[in-house]
Short mmCIF file of C-alpha atoms in Angstrom, two decimals:
data_model
loop_
_atom_site.label_atom_id
_atom_site.label_comp_id
_atom_site.label_asym_id
_atom_site.label_seq_id
_atom_site.Cartn_x
_atom_site.Cartn_y
_atom_site.Cartn_z
CA MET A 1 126.94 4.41 94.86
CA ALA A 2 123.60 3.33 93.46
CA SER A 3 123.11 5.52 90.40
CA LEU A 4 119.98 5.81 88.27
CA LYS A 5 120.98 4.12 85.07
CA HIS A 6 119.16 4.58 81.82
CA THR A 7 117.87 1.34 80.28
CA SER A 8 120.16 1.84 77.32
CA GLU A 9 123.18 2.08 79.61
CA LYS A 10 122.15 -1.15 81.31
CA ALA A 11 121.73 -2.80 77.93
CA LEU A 12 125.16 -1.69 76.77
CA GLN A 13 126.74 -2.99 79.96
CA MET A 14 125.05 -6.34 79.38
CA LEU A 15 126.29 -6.42 75.81
CA ARG A 16 129.86 -6.02 76.96
CA SER A 17 129.70 -9.27 78.94
CA LEU A 18 127.50 -11.34 76.61
CA PRO A 19 128.99 -13.83 74.13
CA ARG A 20 129.39 -12.97 70.42
CA LEU A 21 126.23 -12.99 68.35
CA SER A 22 125.81 -16.04 66.14
CA LEU A 23 123.00 -18.02 64.56
CA ALA A 24 123.04 -20.32 67.59
CA ASN A 25 122.05 -17.66 70.12
CA ILE A 26 119.37 -15.60 68.33
CA ARG A 27 115.75 -16.27 67.69
CA ASP A 28 112.79 -14.58 65.97
CA ASN A 29 110.62 -12.06 67.79
CA PRO A 30 107.57 -13.78 69.23
CA HIS A 31 104.72 -14.17 66.67
CA SER A 32 106.77 -12.68 63.87
CA ARG A 33 106.73 -15.83 61.75
CA ILE A 34 103.23 -17.08 61.11
CA LYS A 35 103.01 -20.73 60.14
CA THR A 36 101.07 -20.93 56.91
CA LYS A 37 98.04 -23.15 57.11
CA ARG A 38 98.55 -25.99 54.68
CA GLY A 39 95.50 -27.17 52.76
CA ARG A 40 96.01 -30.77 53.84
CA GLY A 41 94.96 -33.03 56.63
CA GLN A 42 92.01 -33.21 58.97
CA HIS A 43 90.96 -29.52 59.12
CA ARG A 44 91.93 -28.08 55.79
CA GLY A 45 91.76 -31.20 53.66
CA ASP A 46 89.01 -32.62 51.42
CA PHE A 47 87.51 -29.58 49.61
CA HIS A 48 89.97 -26.94 50.95
CA GLY A 49 87.24 -24.57 52.15
CA ASN A 50 85.26 -24.70 48.95
CA GLY A 51 82.34 -27.01 49.88
CA GLN A 52 81.13 -30.28 48.36
CA LYS A 53 79.07 -29.34 45.34
CA ARG A 54 77.37 -26.04 45.78
CA TRP A 55 80.12 -23.40 45.49
CA THR A 56 83.44 -23.43 43.68
CA VAL A 57 86.05 -20.74 43.14
CA LEU A 58 85.41 -19.25 39.74
CA ARG A 59 88.26 -18.19 37.51
CA LEU A 60 89.08 -14.52 37.09
CA GLY A 61 86.76 -12.91 34.57
CA TYR A 62 84.22 -15.71 34.52
CA ASP A 63 80.64 -14.40 34.70
CA CYS A 64 78.73 -17.76 34.61
CA SER A 65 77.96 -17.42 30.89
CA ASN A 66 79.17 -19.14 27.73
CA SER A 67 80.82 -16.00 26.46
CA PRO A 68 82.23 -13.89 29.27
CA PHE A 69 82.45 -10.12 28.83
CA TYR A 70 86.22 -10.00 28.60
CA LEU A 71 86.18 -12.47 25.68
CA ARG A 72 83.21 -10.95 23.88
CA PHE A 73 84.73 -7.50 23.59
CA LYS A 74 88.35 -7.98 22.66
CA TYR A 75 88.97 -4.27 22.25
CA GLU A 76 87.21 -0.95 22.74
CA PRO A 77 87.44 1.84 20.19
CA TYR A 78 87.92 4.50 22.85
CA TYR A 79 91.49 3.46 23.63
CA GLN A 80 92.59 3.09 20.03
CA GLY A 81 96.21 4.08 19.63
CA HIS A 82 96.86 4.30 23.40
CA HIS A 83 100.17 2.54 22.93
CA LEU A 84 101.30 5.27 20.56
CA ARG A 85 100.30 8.24 22.70
CA ARG A 86 102.86 10.42 24.40
CA GLN A 87 103.18 9.92 28.16
CA TYR A 88 104.21 12.54 30.67
CA PRO A 89 104.95 11.14 34.15
CA PRO A 90 103.47 13.52 36.70
CA ILE A 91 105.18 15.52 39.42
CA THR A 92 103.00 17.25 41.99
CA LEU A 93 103.62 20.78 43.21
CA LYS A 94 103.64 19.28 46.68
CA THR A 95 106.65 17.10 45.83
CA LEU A 96 108.36 20.01 44.15
CA GLN A 97 107.93 22.17 47.25
CA MET A 98 109.22 19.34 49.41
CA LEU A 99 112.32 18.95 47.25
CA ILE A 100 113.03 22.67 47.35
CA ASP A 101 112.54 22.81 51.12
CA SER A 102 114.89 19.88 51.64
CA ASN A 103 117.55 21.40 49.33
CA ARG A 104 117.34 18.63 46.77
CA LEU A 105 116.58 21.16 44.03
CA ASP A 106 118.59 24.30 43.49
CA THR A 107 116.24 27.24 42.92
CA SER A 108 119.06 29.64 42.07
CA ARG A 109 119.35 28.00 38.63
CA PRO A 110 116.62 27.08 36.13
CA ILE A 111 115.04 23.67 36.70
CA ASP A 112 114.51 21.30 33.78
CA VAL A 113 114.27 17.57 33.12
CA ALA A 114 118.00 17.13 33.82
CA SER A 115 117.75 18.79 37.25
CA LEU A 116 114.74 16.67 38.16
CA CYS A 117 116.38 13.42 37.06
CA THR A 118 119.60 14.34 38.90
CA THR A 119 117.70 14.41 42.20
CA GLY A 120 117.48 10.66 41.76
CA LEU A 121 113.79 10.63 42.66
CA PHE A 122 112.41 10.75 39.14
CA GLN A 123 113.26 8.80 36.04
CA ILE A 124 112.30 9.20 32.42
CA PHE A 125 112.15 6.19 30.10
CA PRO A 126 112.00 7.56 26.55
CA ASP A 127 111.69 4.00 25.18
CA GLU A 128 108.35 3.69 26.96
CA LYS A 129 106.85 6.63 25.06
CA GLN A 130 107.65 9.05 27.87
CA PHE A 131 108.31 12.53 26.59
CA GLY A 132 109.09 14.38 29.79
CA PHE A 133 107.39 15.54 32.98
CA GLN A 134 104.08 17.21 33.61
CA LEU A 135 103.26 19.26 36.67
CA ILE A 136 100.11 18.40 38.61
CA ASP A 137 98.15 20.87 40.70
CA GLU A 138 98.07 18.79 43.87
CA GLY A 139 99.66 21.02 46.50
CA ALA A 140 98.91 24.27 44.67
CA GLU A 141 97.69 25.85 47.92
CA CYS A 142 100.96 25.19 49.75
CA PHE A 143 103.37 26.01 46.92
CA LYS A 144 105.56 28.96 48.00
CA ALA A 145 108.77 28.73 45.97
CA LYS A 146 109.98 31.16 43.32
CA ILE A 147 111.47 29.06 40.52
CA ASN A 148 112.26 29.08 36.84
CA ILE A 149 111.01 25.68 35.68
CA GLU A 150 110.71 24.02 32.31
CA VAL A 151 108.41 21.00 31.99
CA GLN A 152 106.60 19.34 29.11
CA HIS A 153 103.02 19.94 30.22
CA ALA A 154 101.33 22.01 32.89
CA SER A 155 97.72 22.87 33.63
CA GLU A 156 96.40 26.38 34.14
CA LEU A 157 96.21 26.10 37.92
CA VAL A 158 99.84 24.96 38.08
CA ILE A 159 100.95 27.91 35.95
CA ALA A 160 98.96 30.25 38.19
CA ALA A 161 100.48 28.75 41.36
CA ILE A 162 104.03 29.21 40.07
CA GLU A 163 103.55 32.72 38.68
CA LYS A 164 101.77 33.84 41.84
CA ASN A 165 105.03 33.36 43.74
CA GLY A 166 107.01 35.33 41.18
CA GLY A 167 108.30 32.32 39.29
CA VAL A 168 108.41 31.46 35.61
CA ILE A 169 107.18 28.28 33.95
CA ARG A 170 107.66 27.21 30.36
CA THR A 171 106.51 24.09 28.54
CA ALA A 172 108.97 22.70 26.03
CA TYR A 173 109.13 19.68 23.77
CA TYR A 174 112.08 17.29 23.61
CA ASP A 175 112.20 14.56 20.99
CA GLN A 176 113.29 11.07 22.06
CA LYS A 177 116.94 11.49 21.15
CA ALA A 178 117.22 14.83 22.90
CA LEU A 179 115.43 13.45 25.93
CA HIS A 180 117.83 10.49 26.11
CA ALA A 181 120.66 12.98 26.28
CA LEU A 182 118.97 15.36 28.73
CA ARG A 183 117.78 12.87 31.33
CA ASP A 184 121.36 11.82 32.13
CA PRO A 185 123.77 14.46 30.84
CA LYS A 186 126.90 12.86 32.31
CA LYS A 187 126.16 9.51 30.65
CA PHE A 188 125.56 11.27 27.36
CA PHE A 189 128.82 13.23 27.53
CA GLU A 190 130.70 10.03 28.31
CA ARG A 191 129.62 8.71 24.91
CA GLY A 192 131.60 11.50 23.31
CA LEU A 193 128.98 12.28 20.69
CA PRO A 194 128.23 15.82 19.52
CA ILE A 195 125.14 17.30 21.13
CA PRO A 196 122.22 16.85 18.72
CA ARG A 197 119.74 19.51 17.66
CA ARG A 198 116.36 19.39 19.35
CA MET A 199 113.66 18.63 16.82
CA ILE A 200 110.42 20.61 16.48
CA PRO A 201 107.30 19.03 18.02
CA PRO A 202 105.03 16.72 15.97
CA GLN A 203 102.03 18.26 14.21
CA ASP A 204 99.54 17.53 16.97
CA ALA A 205 101.80 19.16 19.57
CA VAL A 206 102.84 22.30 17.69
CA GLU A 207 99.62 24.10 18.59
CA TYR A 208 100.08 23.36 22.29
CA TYR A 209 103.66 24.62 22.39
CA SER A 210 102.90 27.72 20.31
CA ASN A 211 100.11 28.80 22.64
CA PRO A 212 101.05 31.54 25.13
CA LYS A 213 98.29 30.31 27.47
CA ASN A 214 100.29 27.11 27.97
CA ARG A 215 103.55 29.13 28.22
CA GLY A 216 104.82 27.19 25.22
CA TYR A 217 108.46 27.58 24.25
CA LEU A 218 107.47 28.45 20.68
CA ALA A 219 104.92 31.08 21.72
CA ASP A 220 105.24 34.83 21.33
CA PRO A 221 107.09 36.14 24.43
CA GLU A 222 105.08 39.35 24.49
CA ALA A 223 101.83 37.36 24.36
CA ILE A 224 103.11 35.29 27.29
CA SER A 225 103.68 38.44 29.32
CA HIS A 226 100.12 39.51 28.55
CA GLU A 227 98.73 36.08 29.45
CA ARG A 228 100.48 36.27 32.82
CA LEU A 229 98.35 39.30 33.66
CA VAL A 230 95.21 37.61 32.33
CA LEU A 231 95.84 34.55 34.52
CA ALA A 232 96.52 36.76 37.55
CA GLN A 233 93.19 38.44 36.98
CA LYS A 234 91.45 35.10 36.56
CA TYR A 235 92.83 33.50 39.72
CA GLY A 236 92.73 36.66 41.81
CA TYR A 237 96.35 37.43 42.76
CA LYS A 238 98.51 40.47 42.16
CA LEU A 239 101.13 39.69 39.53
CA PRO A 240 104.56 40.33 41.14
CA LYS A 241 106.72 42.75 39.17
CA ILE A 242 109.31 40.39 37.77
CA GLU A 243 111.61 43.15 36.47
CA ASP A 244 112.23 44.37 40.02
CA ASP A 245 113.26 40.92 41.15
CA PRO A 246 116.99 40.59 41.95
CA GLN A 247 116.92 37.17 40.26
CA TYR A 248 115.42 38.57 37.06
CA ASN A 249 118.27 37.40 34.84
CA MET A 250 117.95 33.84 36.11
CA LEU A 251 114.15 33.86 35.82
CA ILE A 252 114.11 34.95 32.17
CA GLU A 253 116.77 32.44 31.16
CA THR A 254 115.37 30.15 28.48
CA LYS A 255 116.80 27.62 26.09
CA ASP A 256 116.73 28.15 22.37
CA PRO A 257 114.19 25.80 20.68
CA ARG A 258 117.10 23.80 19.18
CA GLN A 259 119.09 23.68 22.41
CA ILE A 260 119.12 20.74 24.81
CA PHE A 261 121.42 21.80 27.65
CA TYR A 262 121.70 25.21 29.24
CA GLY A 263 124.88 26.84 28.08
CA LEU A 264 125.76 24.26 25.40
CA GLU A 265 124.99 24.51 21.70
CA PRO A 266 124.17 21.65 19.34
CA GLY A 267 127.28 20.32 17.68
CA ILE A 268 129.51 20.73 20.72
CA VAL A 269 131.44 17.68 21.94
CA VAL A 270 132.03 17.66 25.68
CA ASN A 271 135.30 16.02 26.63
CA LEU A 272 134.94 14.94 30.25
CA LYS A 273 138.37 13.35 30.45
CA ASP A 274 140.32 16.42 29.39
CA LYS A 275 137.66 18.72 30.89
CA CYS A 276 137.09 20.86 27.84
CA ILE A 277 134.53 21.38 25.11
CA ILE A 278 135.13 21.10 21.38
CA LYS A 279 133.11 23.47 19.26
CA PRO A 280 132.47 22.77 15.57
CA LYS A 281 134.09 25.13 13.07
CA VAL A 282 131.04 24.99 10.80
CA ASP A 283 127.64 26.16 12.01
CA VAL A 284 125.33 23.24 12.72
CA MET B 1 124.93 20.19 35.34
CA LEU B 2 125.96 23.45 36.97
CA LYS B 3 129.23 21.94 38.26
CA LEU B 4 130.01 20.60 34.82
CA THR B 5 129.63 23.92 33.09
CA LYS B 6 131.71 25.59 35.81
CA LEU B 7 134.50 23.06 35.22
CA ILE B 8 134.32 23.60 31.50
CA VAL B 9 134.32 27.34 31.90
CA SER B 10 137.24 27.45 34.33
CA ASN B 11 139.39 25.09 32.29
CA SER B 12 138.79 26.57 28.89
CA GLY B 13 139.87 29.89 30.28
CA VAL B 14 136.56 31.72 29.94
CA ARG B 15 136.00 34.05 32.83
CA ASN B 16 132.26 34.45 33.07
CA ILE B 17 129.66 31.67 32.96
CA ARG B 18 127.21 34.12 31.32
CA ILE B 19 129.24 34.00 28.16
CA LEU B 20 128.18 30.40 27.60
CA SER B 21 124.58 31.04 28.67
CA ALA B 22 121.52 30.47 26.51
CA SER B 23 121.23 34.01 25.19
CA CYS B 24 124.26 33.51 22.96
CA TYR B 25 123.01 30.72 20.76
CA LYS B 26 120.37 31.63 18.19
CA SER B 27 119.15 28.84 15.93
CA ASP B 28 116.96 28.93 12.83
CA ILE B 29 113.79 28.73 14.95
CA SER B 30 114.83 30.98 17.80
CA LEU B 31 112.13 33.25 19.24
CA GLU B 32 113.90 36.27 17.76
CA THR B 33 113.44 34.78 14.28
CA LEU B 34 109.85 33.66 14.89
CA TYR B 35 108.69 36.90 16.55
CA PRO B 36 111.10 39.66 15.53
CA ASN B 37 108.77 42.49 16.61
CA SER B 38 108.07 41.19 20.11
CA LYS B 39 109.84 41.98 23.36
CA GLN B 40 111.91 38.88 23.97
CA ASN B 41 112.10 39.07 27.76
CA ILE B 42 109.17 38.66 30.14
CA PHE B 43 107.86 41.93 31.53
CA THR B 44 104.91 42.90 33.71
CA PRO B 45 102.35 44.73 31.58
CA SER B 46 100.52 47.65 33.16
CA PRO B 47 96.83 47.05 33.85
CA PRO B 48 94.39 48.34 31.21
CA SER B 49 93.22 51.93 31.79
CA LEU B 50 89.88 52.37 33.55
CA SER B 51 87.13 53.82 31.44
CA GLN B 52 83.96 55.34 32.81
CA GLU B 53 81.99 54.01 29.86
CA LYS B 54 82.52 50.28 29.85
CA PHE B 55 83.87 47.75 32.32
CA ASN B 56 87.09 46.35 30.82
CA GLY B 57 87.19 43.27 33.04
CA TYR B 58 90.14 44.37 35.17
CA ILE B 59 89.63 44.05 38.95
CA PRO B 60 92.30 45.44 41.31
CA ILE B 61 92.73 42.49 43.64
CA ASP B 62 94.24 44.52 46.49
CA GLN B 63 91.01 46.53 46.75
CA LEU B 64 89.04 43.37 47.50
CA GLN B 65 88.79 41.72 50.91
CA ILE B 66 89.22 38.01 50.41
CA SER B 67 88.81 35.58 53.27
CA TYR B 68 88.63 31.83 53.36
CA ASP B 69 86.32 29.59 55.29
CA ARG B 70 85.47 25.92 55.53
CA ALA B 71 82.90 24.64 53.04
CA SER B 72 79.75 22.69 53.75
CA GLY B 73 78.57 19.32 52.53
CA PRO B 74 80.04 15.83 52.67
CA GLY B 75 83.72 15.20 52.72
CA GLY B 76 84.68 14.13 56.23
CA GLN B 77 87.90 15.43 57.71
CA ASN B 78 88.95 17.19 54.52
CA VAL B 79 85.88 19.39 54.23
CA ASN B 80 85.95 20.05 57.99
CA LYS B 81 89.56 21.21 58.03
CA VAL B 82 90.52 22.69 54.68
CA ALA B 83 89.44 26.27 54.04
CA THR B 84 88.24 26.15 50.46
CA LYS B 85 85.21 28.44 50.62
CA VAL B 86 85.96 31.93 49.41
CA ASP B 87 84.32 35.08 50.79
CA LEU B 88 84.97 38.09 48.61
CA ARG B 89 83.78 41.54 49.63
CA PHE B 90 84.39 45.15 48.70
CA HIS B 91 82.78 48.53 49.24
CA VAL B 92 80.74 49.17 46.09
CA GLN B 93 80.28 52.95 46.33
CA SER B 94 83.97 53.63 46.74
CA ALA B 95 85.03 51.20 43.98
CA ASN B 96 86.48 53.44 41.29
CA TRP B 97 87.16 50.56 38.93
CA ILE B 98 83.44 50.07 38.18
CA PRO B 99 81.93 52.60 35.73
CA GLU B 100 79.48 54.93 37.48
CA LYS B 101 76.54 54.05 35.26
CA ALA B 102 76.91 50.35 35.96
CA LYS B 103 77.59 50.87 39.66
CA GLN B 104 74.11 52.20 40.47
CA GLN B 105 72.47 49.41 38.53
CA LEU B 106 74.73 46.90 40.25
CA ILE B 107 73.64 48.09 43.67
CA GLU B 108 69.99 47.97 42.63
CA ASN B 109 70.27 44.48 41.12
CA ASN B 110 72.14 43.01 44.09
CA LYS B 111 70.41 44.62 47.08
CA MET B 112 70.29 41.22 48.77
CA LYS B 113 74.04 40.74 48.45
CA ILE B 114 75.04 44.12 49.87
CA ASN B 115 75.29 44.45 53.64
CA LYS B 116 74.54 47.41 55.92
CA GLU B 117 78.03 48.87 55.55
CA GLY B 118 77.68 48.85 51.77
CA PHE B 119 79.94 45.85 51.07
CA LEU B 120 78.96 43.56 48.21
CA ILE B 121 79.53 39.96 49.33
CA ILE B 122 80.23 37.11 46.93
CA LYS B 123 80.81 33.58 48.15
CA SER B 124 81.93 30.50 46.31
CA ASP B 125 82.40 26.88 47.29
CA LEU B 126 81.94 25.36 43.88
CA THR B 127 85.09 23.21 43.75
CA ARG B 128 87.41 21.46 46.19
CA TYR B 129 90.22 23.91 45.48
CA GLN B 130 90.63 27.33 47.07
CA GLN B 131 92.18 28.86 43.96
CA MET B 132 89.42 27.58 41.67
CA ASN B 133 86.80 28.92 44.06
CA LEU B 134 88.47 32.32 44.04
CA ALA B 135 88.44 32.24 40.24
CA ASP B 136 84.75 31.34 40.37
CA ALA B 137 84.00 34.20 42.78
CA LEU B 138 85.78 36.69 40.52
CA GLU B 139 83.90 35.29 37.53
CA LYS B 140 80.63 35.79 39.41
CA LEU B 141 81.63 39.37 40.19
CA ARG B 142 82.46 40.09 36.56
CA ASN B 143 79.16 38.60 35.46
CA LEU B 144 77.26 40.79 37.96
CA ILE B 145 78.95 43.91 36.64
CA ARG B 146 78.33 42.94 33.02
CA GLU B 147 74.70 42.16 33.86
CA ALA B 148 74.38 45.63 35.39
CA GLU B 149 75.82 47.18 32.24
CA LYS B 150 73.20 45.60 29.99
CA PRO B 151 70.49 48.03 28.86
CA LYS B 152 67.27 47.46 30.74
CA ASN B 153 64.48 46.32 28.45
CA VAL B 154 61.49 48.34 29.58
CA GLU B 155 59.75 48.14 26.20
CA LEU B 156 57.91 44.88 25.68
CA SER B 157 56.14 44.13 22.41
CA PRO B 158 52.31 44.04 22.48
CA GLU B 159 52.39 40.33 21.66
CA THR B 160 54.57 39.62 24.71
CA LEU B 161 52.33 41.74 26.91
CA GLU B 162 49.26 39.84 25.64
CA LYS B 163 51.00 36.54 26.34
CA ILE B 164 51.86 37.62 29.88
CA ARG B 165 48.28 38.83 30.49
CA LYS B 166 46.81 35.58 29.17
CA ARG B 167 49.11 33.53 31.38
CA GLN B 168 48.17 35.55 34.42
CA GLU B 169 44.45 35.14 33.61
CA ILE B 170 44.79 31.37 33.22
CA ALA B 171 46.70 31.14 36.49
CA ALA B 172 44.03 33.16 38.31
CA ASN B 173 41.24 30.97 36.89
CA GLN B 174 43.05 27.80 37.95
CA ARG B 175 43.54 29.17 41.42
CA LEU B 176 39.80 29.99 41.73
CA ILE B 177 38.78 26.51 40.51
CA GLN B 178 41.06 24.90 43.10
CA LYS B 179 39.65 27.17 45.75
CA ARG B 180 36.03 26.31 44.90
CA GLN B 181 36.79 22.57 44.89
CA LYS B 182 38.40 22.79 48.29
CA SER B 183 35.51 24.81 49.59
CA ALA B 184 33.01 22.18 48.32
CA THR B 185 35.02 19.41 50.00
CA LYS B 186 34.93 21.28 53.28
CA GLU B 187 31.18 21.90 52.91
CA GLY B 188 30.66 18.20 52.34
CA ARG B 189 32.32 17.42 55.68
CA LYS B 190 29.95 19.68 57.58
CA GLU B 191 26.59 18.70 58.99
CA PRO B 192 23.90 19.26 56.40
CA SER B 193 22.12 22.48 57.21
CA LEU B 194 18.37 22.63 56.86
CA ASP B 195 17.46 25.99 55.41
CA LEU B 196 13.77 26.44 55.81
#
């Protein structure tokens, strides 16, 4: 009986009777390979599209003078020390929301550099003067998640967007050694070294991390609570009562300033093979 | 990280993961050492008490009607679609968070911004962000209230009054000169009249 077959069914039926695929019986899709036009021969020869005398291709940076701009000014004072400055690769709130919606980030536990690097989508290279992540306010209008997040820098609008939804944000400093350990915890534990102490921020960063307006990890916690209300009044939202939240204990969970991993103290050696931790007898 | 700590916890015989949580470890620079007199956990502070004397800056957001609209100006599809303009309105007379003294002055100062129903309307499309525009609108509102609280300077010094009078006189003279010149021009365009 003549049945209405779907094109795919017809194709599959054909496949069953066709010979095995090999280099001899396949070819490119039409017009997929474009033959490059060689600069030789009748049409593209002689001056290769650049005329007889009147116009030549000028080298990059040449401005028809004896001393081009890029050679006259070998440096500019405004970027002095740029190679020594701390870098914070950005993460937008939009991306963060996307990760939470697609279950790549677990919001039932605090989020830090380790959680972000474990997603596999972000990487930190401490050797390249990168000191952690910063949150960017792109996507602040669509950010709806309630999270406890710890980053290295965040602007006021970002802090407002997170606290508006009942979340908590803290900015914390990690020195290079601590960051090396935190960005890939498993790799660090495999080395079998004791967990180091996190160092205090450099002089130019201490002020930033001690400021409650930036939700710094060295700031007065009571001042931070006050600043939350101030920010809510500034940006025009009602501050959700965080104490009534069922996830209150998770939201107020913070690391000690000397701590690198949640739940692990400095000095501990994590033994992955025997699946146990070795605590030092003497206080670090 | 979570799995790892769970493994550690279960194998070292500790029952509850909370036992290994952050609150246990206190270093030399822990927040308890740095700020011993502060409440260590985040709490929601109560809003400052309203005083009938001075506006303390606190605005109860739920008593405001905030709506969003599309802004004007260049920007193509983005400005046509994204609602970034903020329209903030509230009934002034029934607002108990504004001191009475300032309220009357506020109404008088902003007659043009108050509609028939008695709602003060503040709009803002300063930035490209909705949240920043809302912050700007609230800032505008606070400034209006603070402006209304300022004592009105009715007393002007005699020197200032003299200055103002002189300026007005000069302006009037200039106006009359201009008027006479124009009049002469127009006369010149007419047919000469023979007055006999």
